[in-house]
Coordinates of C-alpha atoms in Angstrom, one line a residue:
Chain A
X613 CA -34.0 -130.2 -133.5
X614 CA -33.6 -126.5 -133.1
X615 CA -35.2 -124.5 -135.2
X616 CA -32.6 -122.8 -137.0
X617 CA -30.4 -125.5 -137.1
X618 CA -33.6 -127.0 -139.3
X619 CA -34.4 -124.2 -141.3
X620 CA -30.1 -124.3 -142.2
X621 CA -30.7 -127.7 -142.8
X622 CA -33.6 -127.6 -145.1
X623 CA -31.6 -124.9 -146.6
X624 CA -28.8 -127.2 -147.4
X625 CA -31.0 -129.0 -149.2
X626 CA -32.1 -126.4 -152.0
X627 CA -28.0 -125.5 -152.3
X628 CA -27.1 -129.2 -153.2
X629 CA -30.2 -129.6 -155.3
X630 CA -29.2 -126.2 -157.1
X631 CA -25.9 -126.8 -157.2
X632 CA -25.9 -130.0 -158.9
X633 CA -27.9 -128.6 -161.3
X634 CA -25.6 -125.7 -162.5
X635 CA -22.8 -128.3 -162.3
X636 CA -24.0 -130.6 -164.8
X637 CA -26.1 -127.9 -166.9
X638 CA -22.8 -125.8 -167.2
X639 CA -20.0 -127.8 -166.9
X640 CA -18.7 -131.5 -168.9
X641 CA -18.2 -133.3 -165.1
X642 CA -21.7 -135.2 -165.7
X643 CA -22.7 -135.1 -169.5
X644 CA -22.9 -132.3 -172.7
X645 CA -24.3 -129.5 -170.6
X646 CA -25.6 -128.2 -174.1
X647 CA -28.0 -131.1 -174.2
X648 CA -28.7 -131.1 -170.3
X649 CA -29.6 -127.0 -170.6
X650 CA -31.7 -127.9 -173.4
X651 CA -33.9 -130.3 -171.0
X652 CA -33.3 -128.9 -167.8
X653 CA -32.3 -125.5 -168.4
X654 CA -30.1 -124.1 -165.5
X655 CA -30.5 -122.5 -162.6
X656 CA -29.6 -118.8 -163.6
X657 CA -31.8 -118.7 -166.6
X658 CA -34.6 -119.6 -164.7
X659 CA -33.8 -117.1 -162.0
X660 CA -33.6 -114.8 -164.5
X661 CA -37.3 -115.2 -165.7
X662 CA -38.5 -115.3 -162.6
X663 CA -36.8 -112.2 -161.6
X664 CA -37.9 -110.8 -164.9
X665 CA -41.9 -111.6 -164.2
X666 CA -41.5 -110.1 -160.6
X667 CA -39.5 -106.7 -161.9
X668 CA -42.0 -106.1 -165.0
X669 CA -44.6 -107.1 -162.2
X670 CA -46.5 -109.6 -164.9
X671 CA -46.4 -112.4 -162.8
X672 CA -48.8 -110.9 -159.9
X673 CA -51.4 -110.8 -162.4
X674 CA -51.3 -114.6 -162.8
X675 CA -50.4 -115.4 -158.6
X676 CA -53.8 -113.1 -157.9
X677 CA -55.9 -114.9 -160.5
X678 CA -54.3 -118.3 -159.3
X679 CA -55.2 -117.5 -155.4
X680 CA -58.6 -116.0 -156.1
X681 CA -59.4 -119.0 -157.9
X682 CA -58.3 -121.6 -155.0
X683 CA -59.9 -119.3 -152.1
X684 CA -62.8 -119.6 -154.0
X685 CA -63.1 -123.1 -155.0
X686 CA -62.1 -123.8 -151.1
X687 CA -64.5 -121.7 -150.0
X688 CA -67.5 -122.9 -151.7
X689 CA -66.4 -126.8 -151.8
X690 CA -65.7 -126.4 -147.9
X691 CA -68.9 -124.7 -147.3
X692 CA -71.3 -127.2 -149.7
X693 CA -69.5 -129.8 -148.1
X694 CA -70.2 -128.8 -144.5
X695 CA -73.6 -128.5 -144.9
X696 CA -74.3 -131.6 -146.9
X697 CA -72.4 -133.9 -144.4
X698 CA -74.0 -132.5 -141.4
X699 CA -77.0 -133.4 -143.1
X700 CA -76.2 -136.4 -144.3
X701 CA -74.8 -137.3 -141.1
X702 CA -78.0 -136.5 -139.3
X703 CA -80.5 -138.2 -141.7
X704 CA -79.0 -142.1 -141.9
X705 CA -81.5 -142.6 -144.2
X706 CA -80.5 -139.6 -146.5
X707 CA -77.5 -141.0 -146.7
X708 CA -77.6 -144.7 -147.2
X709 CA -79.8 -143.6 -150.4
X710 CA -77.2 -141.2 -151.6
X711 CA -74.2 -143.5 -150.8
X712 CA -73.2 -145.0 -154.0
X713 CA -73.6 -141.7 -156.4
X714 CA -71.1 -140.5 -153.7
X715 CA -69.2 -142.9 -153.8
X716 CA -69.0 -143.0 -157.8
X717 CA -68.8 -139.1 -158.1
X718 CA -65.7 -139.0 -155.7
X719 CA -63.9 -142.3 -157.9
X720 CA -63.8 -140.0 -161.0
X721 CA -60.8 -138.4 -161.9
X722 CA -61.7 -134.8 -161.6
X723 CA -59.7 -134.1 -164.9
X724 CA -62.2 -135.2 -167.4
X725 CA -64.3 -133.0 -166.0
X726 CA -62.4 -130.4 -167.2
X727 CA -63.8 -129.7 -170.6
X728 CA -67.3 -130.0 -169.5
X729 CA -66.5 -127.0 -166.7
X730 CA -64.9 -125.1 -169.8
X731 CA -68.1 -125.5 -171.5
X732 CA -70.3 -124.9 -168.7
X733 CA -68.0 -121.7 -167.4
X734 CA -66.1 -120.8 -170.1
X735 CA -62.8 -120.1 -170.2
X736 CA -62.8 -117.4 -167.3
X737 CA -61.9 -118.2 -163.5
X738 CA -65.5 -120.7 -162.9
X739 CA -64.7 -123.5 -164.6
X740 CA -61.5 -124.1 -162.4
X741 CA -63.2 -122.8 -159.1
X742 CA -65.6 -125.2 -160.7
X743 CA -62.6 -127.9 -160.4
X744 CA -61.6 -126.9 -157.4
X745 CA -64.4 -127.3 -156.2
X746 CA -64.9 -131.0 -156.6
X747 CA -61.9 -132.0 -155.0
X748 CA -62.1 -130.1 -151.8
X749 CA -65.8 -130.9 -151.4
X750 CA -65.5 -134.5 -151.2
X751 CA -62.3 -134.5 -148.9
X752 CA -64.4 -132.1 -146.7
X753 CA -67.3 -133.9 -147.0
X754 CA -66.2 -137.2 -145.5
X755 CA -64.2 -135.6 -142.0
X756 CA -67.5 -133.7 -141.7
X757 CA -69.4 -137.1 -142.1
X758 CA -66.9 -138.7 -140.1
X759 CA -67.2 -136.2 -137.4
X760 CA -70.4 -135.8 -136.9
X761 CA -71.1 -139.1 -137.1
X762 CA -68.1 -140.2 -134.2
X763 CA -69.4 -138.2 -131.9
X764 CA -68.1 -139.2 -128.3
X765 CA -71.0 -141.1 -127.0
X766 CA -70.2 -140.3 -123.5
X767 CA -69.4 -136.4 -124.4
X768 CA -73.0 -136.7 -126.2
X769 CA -74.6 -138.2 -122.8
X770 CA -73.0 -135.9 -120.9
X771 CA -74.3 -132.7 -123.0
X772 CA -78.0 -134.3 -122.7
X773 CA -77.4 -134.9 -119.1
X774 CA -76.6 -131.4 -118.5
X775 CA -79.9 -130.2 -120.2
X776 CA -79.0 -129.3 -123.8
X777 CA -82.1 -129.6 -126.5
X778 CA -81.5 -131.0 -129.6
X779 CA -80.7 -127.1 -131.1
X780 CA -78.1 -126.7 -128.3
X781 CA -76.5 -130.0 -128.8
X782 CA -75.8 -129.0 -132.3
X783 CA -73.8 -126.1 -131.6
X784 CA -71.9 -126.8 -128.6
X785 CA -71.3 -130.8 -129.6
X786 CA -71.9 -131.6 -133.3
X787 CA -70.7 -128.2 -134.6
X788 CA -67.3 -128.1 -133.1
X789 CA -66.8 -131.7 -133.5
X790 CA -67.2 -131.7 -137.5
X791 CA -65.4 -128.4 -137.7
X792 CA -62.6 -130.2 -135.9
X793 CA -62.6 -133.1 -138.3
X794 CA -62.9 -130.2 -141.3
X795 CA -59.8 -128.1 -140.2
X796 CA -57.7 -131.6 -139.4
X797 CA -58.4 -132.0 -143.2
X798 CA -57.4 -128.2 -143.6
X799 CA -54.2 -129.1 -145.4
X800 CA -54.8 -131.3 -147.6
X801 CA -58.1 -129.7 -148.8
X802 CA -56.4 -126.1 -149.5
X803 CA -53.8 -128.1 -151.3
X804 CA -56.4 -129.4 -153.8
X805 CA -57.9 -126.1 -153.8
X806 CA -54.7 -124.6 -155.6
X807 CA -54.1 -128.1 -157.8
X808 CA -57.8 -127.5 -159.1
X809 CA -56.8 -124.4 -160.0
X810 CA -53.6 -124.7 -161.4
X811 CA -54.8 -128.1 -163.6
X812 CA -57.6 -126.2 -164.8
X813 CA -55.4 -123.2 -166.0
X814 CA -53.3 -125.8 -167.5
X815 CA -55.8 -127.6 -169.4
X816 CA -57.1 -123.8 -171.1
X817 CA -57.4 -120.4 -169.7
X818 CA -56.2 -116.6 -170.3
X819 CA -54.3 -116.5 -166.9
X820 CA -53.1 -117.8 -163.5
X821 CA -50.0 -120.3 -162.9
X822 CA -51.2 -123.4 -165.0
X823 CA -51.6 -121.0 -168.0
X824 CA -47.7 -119.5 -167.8
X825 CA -46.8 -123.1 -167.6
X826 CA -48.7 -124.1 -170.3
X827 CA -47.6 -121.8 -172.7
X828 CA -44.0 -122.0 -171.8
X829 CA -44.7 -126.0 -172.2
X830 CA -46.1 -124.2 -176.0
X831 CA -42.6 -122.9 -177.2
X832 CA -40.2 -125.6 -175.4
X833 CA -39.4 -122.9 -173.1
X834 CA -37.7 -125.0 -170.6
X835 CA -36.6 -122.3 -168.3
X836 CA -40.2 -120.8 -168.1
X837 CA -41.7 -123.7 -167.5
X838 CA -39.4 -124.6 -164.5
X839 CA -39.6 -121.1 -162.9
X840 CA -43.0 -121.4 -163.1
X841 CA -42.9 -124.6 -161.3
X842 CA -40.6 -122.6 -158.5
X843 CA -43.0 -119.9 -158.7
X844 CA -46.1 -122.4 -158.0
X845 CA -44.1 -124.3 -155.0
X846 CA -43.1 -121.0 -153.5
X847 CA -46.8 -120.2 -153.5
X848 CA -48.0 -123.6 -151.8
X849 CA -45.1 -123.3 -149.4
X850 CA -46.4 -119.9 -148.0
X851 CA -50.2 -120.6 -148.3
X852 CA -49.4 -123.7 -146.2
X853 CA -47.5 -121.7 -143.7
X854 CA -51.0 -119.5 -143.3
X855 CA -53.4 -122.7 -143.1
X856 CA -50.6 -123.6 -140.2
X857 CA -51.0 -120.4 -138.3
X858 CA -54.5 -120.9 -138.6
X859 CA -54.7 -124.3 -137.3
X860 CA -53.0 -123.4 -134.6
X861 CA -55.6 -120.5 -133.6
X862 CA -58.3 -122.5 -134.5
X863 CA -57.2 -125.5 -132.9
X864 CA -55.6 -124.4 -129.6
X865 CA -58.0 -127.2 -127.3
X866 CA -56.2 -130.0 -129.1
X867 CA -53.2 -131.6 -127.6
X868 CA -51.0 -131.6 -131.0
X869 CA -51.4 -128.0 -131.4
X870 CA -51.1 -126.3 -128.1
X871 CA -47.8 -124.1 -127.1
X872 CA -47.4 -126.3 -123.8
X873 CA -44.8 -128.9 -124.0
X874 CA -42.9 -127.7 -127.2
Chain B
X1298 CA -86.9 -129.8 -92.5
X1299 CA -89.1 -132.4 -94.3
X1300 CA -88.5 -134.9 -91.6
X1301 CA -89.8 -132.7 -88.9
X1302 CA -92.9 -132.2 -91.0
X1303 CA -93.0 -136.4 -91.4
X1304 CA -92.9 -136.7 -87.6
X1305 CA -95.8 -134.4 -87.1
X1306 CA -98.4 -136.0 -89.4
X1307 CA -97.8 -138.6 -87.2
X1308 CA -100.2 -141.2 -86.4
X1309 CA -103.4 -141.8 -89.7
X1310 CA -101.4 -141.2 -92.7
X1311 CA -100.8 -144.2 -95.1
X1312 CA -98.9 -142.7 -97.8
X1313 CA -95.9 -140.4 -96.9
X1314 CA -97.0 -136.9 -97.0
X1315 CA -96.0 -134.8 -100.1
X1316 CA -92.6 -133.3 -100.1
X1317 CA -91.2 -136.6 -98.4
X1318 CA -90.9 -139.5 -101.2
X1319 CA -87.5 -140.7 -102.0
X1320 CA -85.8 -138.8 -104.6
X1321 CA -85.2 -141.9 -106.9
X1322 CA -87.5 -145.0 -106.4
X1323 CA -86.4 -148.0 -108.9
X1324 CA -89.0 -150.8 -108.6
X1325 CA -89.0 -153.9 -110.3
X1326 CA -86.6 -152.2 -112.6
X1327 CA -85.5 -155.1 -115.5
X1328 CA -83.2 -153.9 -118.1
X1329 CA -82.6 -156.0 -121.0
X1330 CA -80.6 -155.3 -124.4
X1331 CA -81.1 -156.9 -128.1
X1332 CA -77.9 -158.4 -129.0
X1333 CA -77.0 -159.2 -132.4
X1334 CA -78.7 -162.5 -133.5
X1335 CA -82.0 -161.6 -132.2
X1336 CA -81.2 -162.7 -128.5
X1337 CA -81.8 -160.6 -125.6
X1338 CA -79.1 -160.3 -122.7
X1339 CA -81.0 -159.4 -119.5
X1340 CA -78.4 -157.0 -117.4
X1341 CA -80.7 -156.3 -114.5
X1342 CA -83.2 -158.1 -113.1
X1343 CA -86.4 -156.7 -110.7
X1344 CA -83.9 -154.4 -108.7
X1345 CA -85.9 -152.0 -106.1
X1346 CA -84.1 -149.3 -104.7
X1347 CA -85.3 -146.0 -102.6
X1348 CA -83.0 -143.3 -102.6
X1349 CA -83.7 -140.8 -99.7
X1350 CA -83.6 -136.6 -100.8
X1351 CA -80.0 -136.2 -98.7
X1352 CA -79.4 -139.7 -98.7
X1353 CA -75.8 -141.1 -100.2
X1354 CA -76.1 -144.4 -101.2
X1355 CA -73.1 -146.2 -102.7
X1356 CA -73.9 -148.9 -105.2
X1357 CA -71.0 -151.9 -105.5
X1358 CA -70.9 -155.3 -107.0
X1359 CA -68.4 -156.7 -108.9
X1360 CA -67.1 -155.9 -112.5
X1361 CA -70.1 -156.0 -115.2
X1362 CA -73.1 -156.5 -113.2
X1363 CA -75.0 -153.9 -114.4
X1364 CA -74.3 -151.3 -111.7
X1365 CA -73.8 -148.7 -114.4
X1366 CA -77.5 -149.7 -116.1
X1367 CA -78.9 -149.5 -113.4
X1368 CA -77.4 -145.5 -113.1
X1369 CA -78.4 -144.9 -116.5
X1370 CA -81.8 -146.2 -115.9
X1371 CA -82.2 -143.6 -113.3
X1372 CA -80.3 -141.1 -115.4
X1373 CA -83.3 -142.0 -118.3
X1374 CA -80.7 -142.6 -120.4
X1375 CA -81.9 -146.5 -120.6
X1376 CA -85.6 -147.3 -120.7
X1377 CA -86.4 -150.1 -118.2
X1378 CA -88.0 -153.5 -119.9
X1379 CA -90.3 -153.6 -117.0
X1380 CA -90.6 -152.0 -113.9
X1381 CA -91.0 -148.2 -112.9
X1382 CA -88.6 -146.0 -112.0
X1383 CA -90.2 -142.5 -110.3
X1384 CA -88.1 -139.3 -109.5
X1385 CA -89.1 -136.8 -106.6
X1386 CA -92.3 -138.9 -106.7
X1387 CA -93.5 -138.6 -110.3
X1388 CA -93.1 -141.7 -112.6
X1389 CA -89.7 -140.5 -115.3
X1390 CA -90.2 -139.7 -118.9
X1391 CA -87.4 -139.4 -121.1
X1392 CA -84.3 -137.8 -119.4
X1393 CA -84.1 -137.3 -115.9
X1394 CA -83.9 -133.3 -115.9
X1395 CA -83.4 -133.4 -112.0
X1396 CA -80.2 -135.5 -112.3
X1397 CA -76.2 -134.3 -112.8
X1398 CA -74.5 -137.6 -113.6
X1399 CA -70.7 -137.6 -113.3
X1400 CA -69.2 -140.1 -115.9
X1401 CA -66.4 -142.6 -115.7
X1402 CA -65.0 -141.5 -118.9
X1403 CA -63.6 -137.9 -119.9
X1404 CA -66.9 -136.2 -120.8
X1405 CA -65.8 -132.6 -120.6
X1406 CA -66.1 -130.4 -124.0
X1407 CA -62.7 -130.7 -125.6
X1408 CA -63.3 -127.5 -127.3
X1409 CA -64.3 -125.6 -124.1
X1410 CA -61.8 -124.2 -121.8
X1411 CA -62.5 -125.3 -118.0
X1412 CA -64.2 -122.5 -117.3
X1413 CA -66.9 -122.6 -120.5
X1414 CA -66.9 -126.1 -119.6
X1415 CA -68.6 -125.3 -116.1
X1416 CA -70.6 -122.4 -117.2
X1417 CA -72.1 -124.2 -120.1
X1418 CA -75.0 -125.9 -117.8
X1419 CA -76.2 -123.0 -116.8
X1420 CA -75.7 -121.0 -120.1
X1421 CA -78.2 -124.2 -122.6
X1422 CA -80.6 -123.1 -119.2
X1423 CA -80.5 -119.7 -120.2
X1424 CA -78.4 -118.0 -117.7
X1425 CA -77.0 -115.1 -119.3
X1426 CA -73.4 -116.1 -120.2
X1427 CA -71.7 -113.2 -118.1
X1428 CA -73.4 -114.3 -115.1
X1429 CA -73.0 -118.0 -115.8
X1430 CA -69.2 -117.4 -116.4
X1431 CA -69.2 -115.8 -112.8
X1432 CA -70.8 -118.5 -111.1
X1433 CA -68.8 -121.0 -112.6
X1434 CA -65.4 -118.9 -111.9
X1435 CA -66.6 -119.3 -108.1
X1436 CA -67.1 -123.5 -108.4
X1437 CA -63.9 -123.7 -109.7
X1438 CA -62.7 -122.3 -106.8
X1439 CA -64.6 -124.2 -104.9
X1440 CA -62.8 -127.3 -106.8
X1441 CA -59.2 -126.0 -106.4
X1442 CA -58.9 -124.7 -109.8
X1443 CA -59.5 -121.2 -109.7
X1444 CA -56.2 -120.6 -111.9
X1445 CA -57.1 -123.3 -114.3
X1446 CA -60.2 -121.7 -115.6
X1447 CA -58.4 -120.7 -119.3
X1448 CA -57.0 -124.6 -120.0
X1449 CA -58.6 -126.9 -122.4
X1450 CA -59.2 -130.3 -121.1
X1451 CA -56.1 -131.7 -122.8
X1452 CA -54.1 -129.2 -120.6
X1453 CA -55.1 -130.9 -117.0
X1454 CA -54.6 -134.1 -115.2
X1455 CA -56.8 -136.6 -114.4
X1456 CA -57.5 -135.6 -111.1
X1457 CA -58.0 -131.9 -112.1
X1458 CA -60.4 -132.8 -115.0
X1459 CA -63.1 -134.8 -112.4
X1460 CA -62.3 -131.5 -110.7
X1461 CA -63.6 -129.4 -113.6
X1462 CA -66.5 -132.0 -114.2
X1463 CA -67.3 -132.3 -110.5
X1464 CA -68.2 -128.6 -110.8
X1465 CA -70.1 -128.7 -114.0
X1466 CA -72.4 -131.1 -113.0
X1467 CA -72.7 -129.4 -109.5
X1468 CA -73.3 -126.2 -110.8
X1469 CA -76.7 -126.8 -112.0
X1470 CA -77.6 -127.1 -108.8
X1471 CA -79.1 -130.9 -109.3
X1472 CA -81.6 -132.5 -106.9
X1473 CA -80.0 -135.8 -107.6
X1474 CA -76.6 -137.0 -108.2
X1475 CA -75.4 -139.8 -110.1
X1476 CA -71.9 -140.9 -110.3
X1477 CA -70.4 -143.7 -112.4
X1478 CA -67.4 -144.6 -110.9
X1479 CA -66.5 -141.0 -111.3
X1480 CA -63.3 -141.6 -109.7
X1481 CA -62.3 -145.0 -111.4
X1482 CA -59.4 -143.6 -113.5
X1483 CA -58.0 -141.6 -110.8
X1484 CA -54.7 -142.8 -109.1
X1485 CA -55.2 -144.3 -105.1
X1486 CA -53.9 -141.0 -103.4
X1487 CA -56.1 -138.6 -106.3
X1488 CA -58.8 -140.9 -105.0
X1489 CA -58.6 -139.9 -101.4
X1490 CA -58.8 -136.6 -102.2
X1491 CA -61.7 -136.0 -104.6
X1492 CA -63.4 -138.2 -102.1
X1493 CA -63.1 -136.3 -99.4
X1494 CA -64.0 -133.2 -101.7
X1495 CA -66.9 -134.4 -103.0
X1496 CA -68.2 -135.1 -99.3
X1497 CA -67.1 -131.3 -97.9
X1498 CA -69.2 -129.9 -101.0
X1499 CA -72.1 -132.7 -100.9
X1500 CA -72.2 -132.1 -97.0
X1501 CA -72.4 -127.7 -97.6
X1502 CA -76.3 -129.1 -99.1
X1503 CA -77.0 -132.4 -98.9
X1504 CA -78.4 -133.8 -102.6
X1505 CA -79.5 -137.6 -102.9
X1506 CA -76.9 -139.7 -104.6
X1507 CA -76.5 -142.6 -106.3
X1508 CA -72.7 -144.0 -106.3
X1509 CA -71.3 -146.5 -108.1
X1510 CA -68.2 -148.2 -108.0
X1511 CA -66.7 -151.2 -106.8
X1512 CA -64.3 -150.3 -104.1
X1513 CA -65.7 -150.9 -101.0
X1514 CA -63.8 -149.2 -99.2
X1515 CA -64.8 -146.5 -101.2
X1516 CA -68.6 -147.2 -100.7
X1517 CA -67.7 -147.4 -96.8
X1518 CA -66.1 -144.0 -96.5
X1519 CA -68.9 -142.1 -98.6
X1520 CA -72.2 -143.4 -98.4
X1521 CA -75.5 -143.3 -96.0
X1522 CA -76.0 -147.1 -97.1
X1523 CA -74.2 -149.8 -99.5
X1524 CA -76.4 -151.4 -101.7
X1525 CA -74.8 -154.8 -103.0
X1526 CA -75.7 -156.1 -106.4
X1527 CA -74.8 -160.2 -107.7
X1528 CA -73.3 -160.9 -110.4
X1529 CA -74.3 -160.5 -113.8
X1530 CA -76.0 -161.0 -115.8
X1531 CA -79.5 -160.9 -114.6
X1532 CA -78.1 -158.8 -111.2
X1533 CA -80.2 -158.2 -108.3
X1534 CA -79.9 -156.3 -105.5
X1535 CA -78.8 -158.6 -102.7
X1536 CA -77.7 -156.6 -99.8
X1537 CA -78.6 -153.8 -98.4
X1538 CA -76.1 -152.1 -95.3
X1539 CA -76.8 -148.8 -93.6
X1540 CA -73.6 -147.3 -93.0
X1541 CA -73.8 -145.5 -89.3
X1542 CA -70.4 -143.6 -89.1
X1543 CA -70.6 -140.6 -88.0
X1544 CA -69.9 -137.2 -90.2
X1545 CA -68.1 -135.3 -91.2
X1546 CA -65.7 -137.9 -92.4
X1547 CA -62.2 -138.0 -93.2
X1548 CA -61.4 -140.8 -95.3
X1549 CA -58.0 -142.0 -95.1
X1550 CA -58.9 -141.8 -91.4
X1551 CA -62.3 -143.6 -90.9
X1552 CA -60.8 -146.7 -92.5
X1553 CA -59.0 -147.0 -89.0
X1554 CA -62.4 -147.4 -87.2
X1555 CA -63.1 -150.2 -85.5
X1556 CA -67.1 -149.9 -86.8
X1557 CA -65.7 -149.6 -90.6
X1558 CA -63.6 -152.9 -90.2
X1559 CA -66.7 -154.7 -89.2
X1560 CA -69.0 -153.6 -91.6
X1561 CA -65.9 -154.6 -94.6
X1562 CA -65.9 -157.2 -93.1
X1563 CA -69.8 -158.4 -93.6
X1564 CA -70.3 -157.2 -96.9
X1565 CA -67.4 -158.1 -98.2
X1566 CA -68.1 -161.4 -96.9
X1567 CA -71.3 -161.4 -99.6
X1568 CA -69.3 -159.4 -102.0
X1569 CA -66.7 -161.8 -102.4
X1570 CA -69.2 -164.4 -103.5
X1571 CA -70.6 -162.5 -106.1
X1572 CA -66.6 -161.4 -107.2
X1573 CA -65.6 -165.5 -107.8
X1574 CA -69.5 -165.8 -109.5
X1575 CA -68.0 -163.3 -111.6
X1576 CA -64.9 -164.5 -112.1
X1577 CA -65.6 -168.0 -112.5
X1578 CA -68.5 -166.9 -115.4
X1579 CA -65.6 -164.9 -117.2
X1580 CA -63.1 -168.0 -116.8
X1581 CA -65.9 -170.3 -118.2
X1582 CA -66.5 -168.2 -121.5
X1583 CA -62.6 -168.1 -122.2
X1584 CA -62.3 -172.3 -122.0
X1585 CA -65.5 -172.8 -124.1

């Protein structure tokens, strides 16, 4: 499919969608649109708060603390996560010791965790970088494992046969192969960046995405708490798009992401 | 140059004189594997093989017979259960650091364009990179790929990525060469054609090599001598031909010789023997 054919397409989509929901929020075609409004709201009053937090500029406040807190928490979970699954894909030993507690720390459901972090971190940005954190690691974690680990025999024979020492053979072989693994995981990992984040905003803060939904959730203020929600996809939507220019920088030696052939 | 020198010693000497052992010398090389269950699976047994310094010595036998063991044994990527196996005259420890080995498989970095791909022998041997990155900008030309050097592995054919690996093991200027039926994957016509590259740059300075495969025809048009090994498992080394056609050779056309057709023709006669052994094991395991 062309691409702008697509992106028309795509666009369709979000008219329909929109559409249908003035229709039945304003008009008696589907049901009372005064009970619909009440639990949907409708479209133009929830264009009008968002275009009332971008003019009075309050909502960049909550975006920047939102971001900060998922570039954090993907930061530090990707780079804790690296280094322990290199390590624990080098030491077998390591690793068959520490198997089940990873096993059992990557089963719990990172939400109860929640009011520990608060208590640990406070209220401020930590305890949901601190959230964050725990979901991108173990994602991260298991490609790294998983990369290091399946490491192409006959590329590995090849590097030894060519004289690489062990140092050498983890920078030009292991290295690249785990980061591959990491960024093939990119997506998915940044997206639980920003859901640690936003759940942990949601669940008590003083700022950041979570926290406007919340407290329009507070006051049964439909309409903030879906522009919110349209705010929040917007924002996954474009930091998508920049993990996908990324990728494809990053990952211009693999087949699905070279120019050639598209 | 070493020859000349063997001549002269002439007449007294019991051991050959320094300088002129055989680059590889298996002897009484048994490899044998653990399999699961406590068992062991013997994949080679007692094999002795000399391979001259500038000799090119094709190894063939038919499909699972431990051809490739025997390549990694000499590689020192397998440890022998018994025997020795001695390179440029001193017994080998570990890897064999005088050895290139050209795989079967893709073994090329993924990550590394064509060109990092060739210069990364020399670069882990502490060449500096600019230098390294000139050297191998001249063996790909030497390959036929002087345009390609900027494309990831993905980005060539088959043909061009034993090109690319050709170089990067020959770059490293190795004393010994071992190919696993480097040219295996390759089309028929691709096949011609790397062969009769790899003899123009093995002929420019000749290096001892060990070939495997098991095309004959193959083994005809390359090699010194064809070494033929039975079928598995416990191989052995069962035939051993000196090939006397003259060189430089042009494959396609040598095959038309009247001297190539006879010597098919005798070691294919033992060849095929070993083939129907082979095939006759593999039809046995699938009705029990």
């Amino acid at each position: 499919m062309r691409r702008t054919s697509l992106l028309l397409m795509q666009g369709a989509v979000a008219v329909v969608i929109i559409a249908f929901w003035q229709i039945a929020s304003t008009t008696d075609l589907i049901g009372d649109p005064n009970n619909i409004s009440f639990f949907f709201s409708t479209p133009l009053a929830v264009a009008a708060q968002i275009w009332m937090w971008f003019a009075t500029g309050t909502i960049w406040h909550h975006l920047g603390i939102t971001l900060w807190e998922s570039v954090l928490a993907f930061v530090i979970g990707s780079v804790a996560a690296v280094g322990i699954g290199f390590w624990f894909a080098r030491k077998p030993r390591l690793a068959a010791v520490f198997d089940p507690y990873v096993k059992a720390a990557n089963a719990l459901p990172r939400v109860v965790l929640a009011p520990i972090f608060t208590l640990w971190f406070g209220l401020g940005i930590w305890s949901k970088v601190a959230l964050g954190v725990t979901l991108v690691f173990f994602i991260v974690f298991f490609n790294v494992y998983q990369g290091v680990k399946e490491v192409n025999t006959t590329i590995l024979a090849n590097a030894r046969m060519l004289g690489m020492n062990d140092r050498q053979l983890l920078r030009h072989v292991y290295w690249p192969s785990a980061l591959s693994w990491m960024f093939s995981s990119l997506h998915v990992s940044v997206g639980f960046a920003v859901v640690g984040a936003v759940v942990g905003e949601y669940l008590g803060a003083a700022g950041g995405l979570g926290y406007l939904i919340q407290q329009a959730e507070g006051v049964f203020d439909v309409a903030g708490v879906f522009a919110g929600m349209v705010v929040l996809a917007a924002f996954v939507l474009l930091i998508d798009w920049i993990v996908t220019l990324a990728e494809r920088r990053l990952l211009v030696w693999r087949p699905e992401f070279s120019k050639s052939g598209r | 140059m070493t020859k000349t020198v063997a001549a002269a010693s002439g007449a007294g000497f019991r051991e050959a004189p320094a300088g002129s052992e055989p680059a590889v010398e298996l002897d009484g090389v048994t490899i044998e594997f653990a399999l699961a269950g406590g068992s062991v699976f013997q994949a080679v047994a007692r094999a002795d093989l000399n391979v001259g310094k500038q000799e090119f010595v094709a190894i063939i036998g038919p499909t699972g017979c431990g051809k490739s063991t025997l390549l990694n044994a000499a590689a020192g990527l397998i440890t022998p259960a018994s025997g020795s196996v001695r390179v440029l005259g001193g017994p080998l420890d570990g890897l064999n650091r005088h050895a290139g080995y050209l795989f079967q498989q893709d073994a090329l970095l993924p990550w590394k364009t064509a060109l990092d791909n060739v210069a990364i022998g020399l670069e882990v041997a502490g060449v500096p990179s600019r230098e390294a990155k000139e050297r191998a900008r001249a063996w790909l030309a030497r390959v036929g790929l002087a345009a390609f050097g900027d494309r990831y592995p993905h980005m060539l054919s088959g043909g061009q990525k034993k090109r690319v690996a050709l170089a990067q093991v020959l770059i490293r200027d190795p004393r010994i060469i071992l190919m696993d039926e480097p040219f295996g994957p390759l089309d028929a016509q691709t096949r011609l054609i790397m062969g009769d590259l790899l003899l123009k740059l093995w002929s420019a300075d000749r290096k001892a090599v060990m070939f495997v495969t098991h095309d004959l025809e193959e083994a005809l048009g390359l090699a010194d001598r064809v070494v033929v090994m039975s079928a598995g498992p416990s191989a052995r080394i069962i035939g051993d031909f000196p090939i006397p056609l003259s060189r430089p050779r042009d494959i396609s056309e040598i095959r038309l010789d009247g001297s190539f057709q006879e010597l098919h023709r005798d070691i294919w006669h033992m060849l095929k023997k070993e083939v129907l052994k082979a095939y006759g094991e593999i039809a046995q395991e699938t009705a029990s």
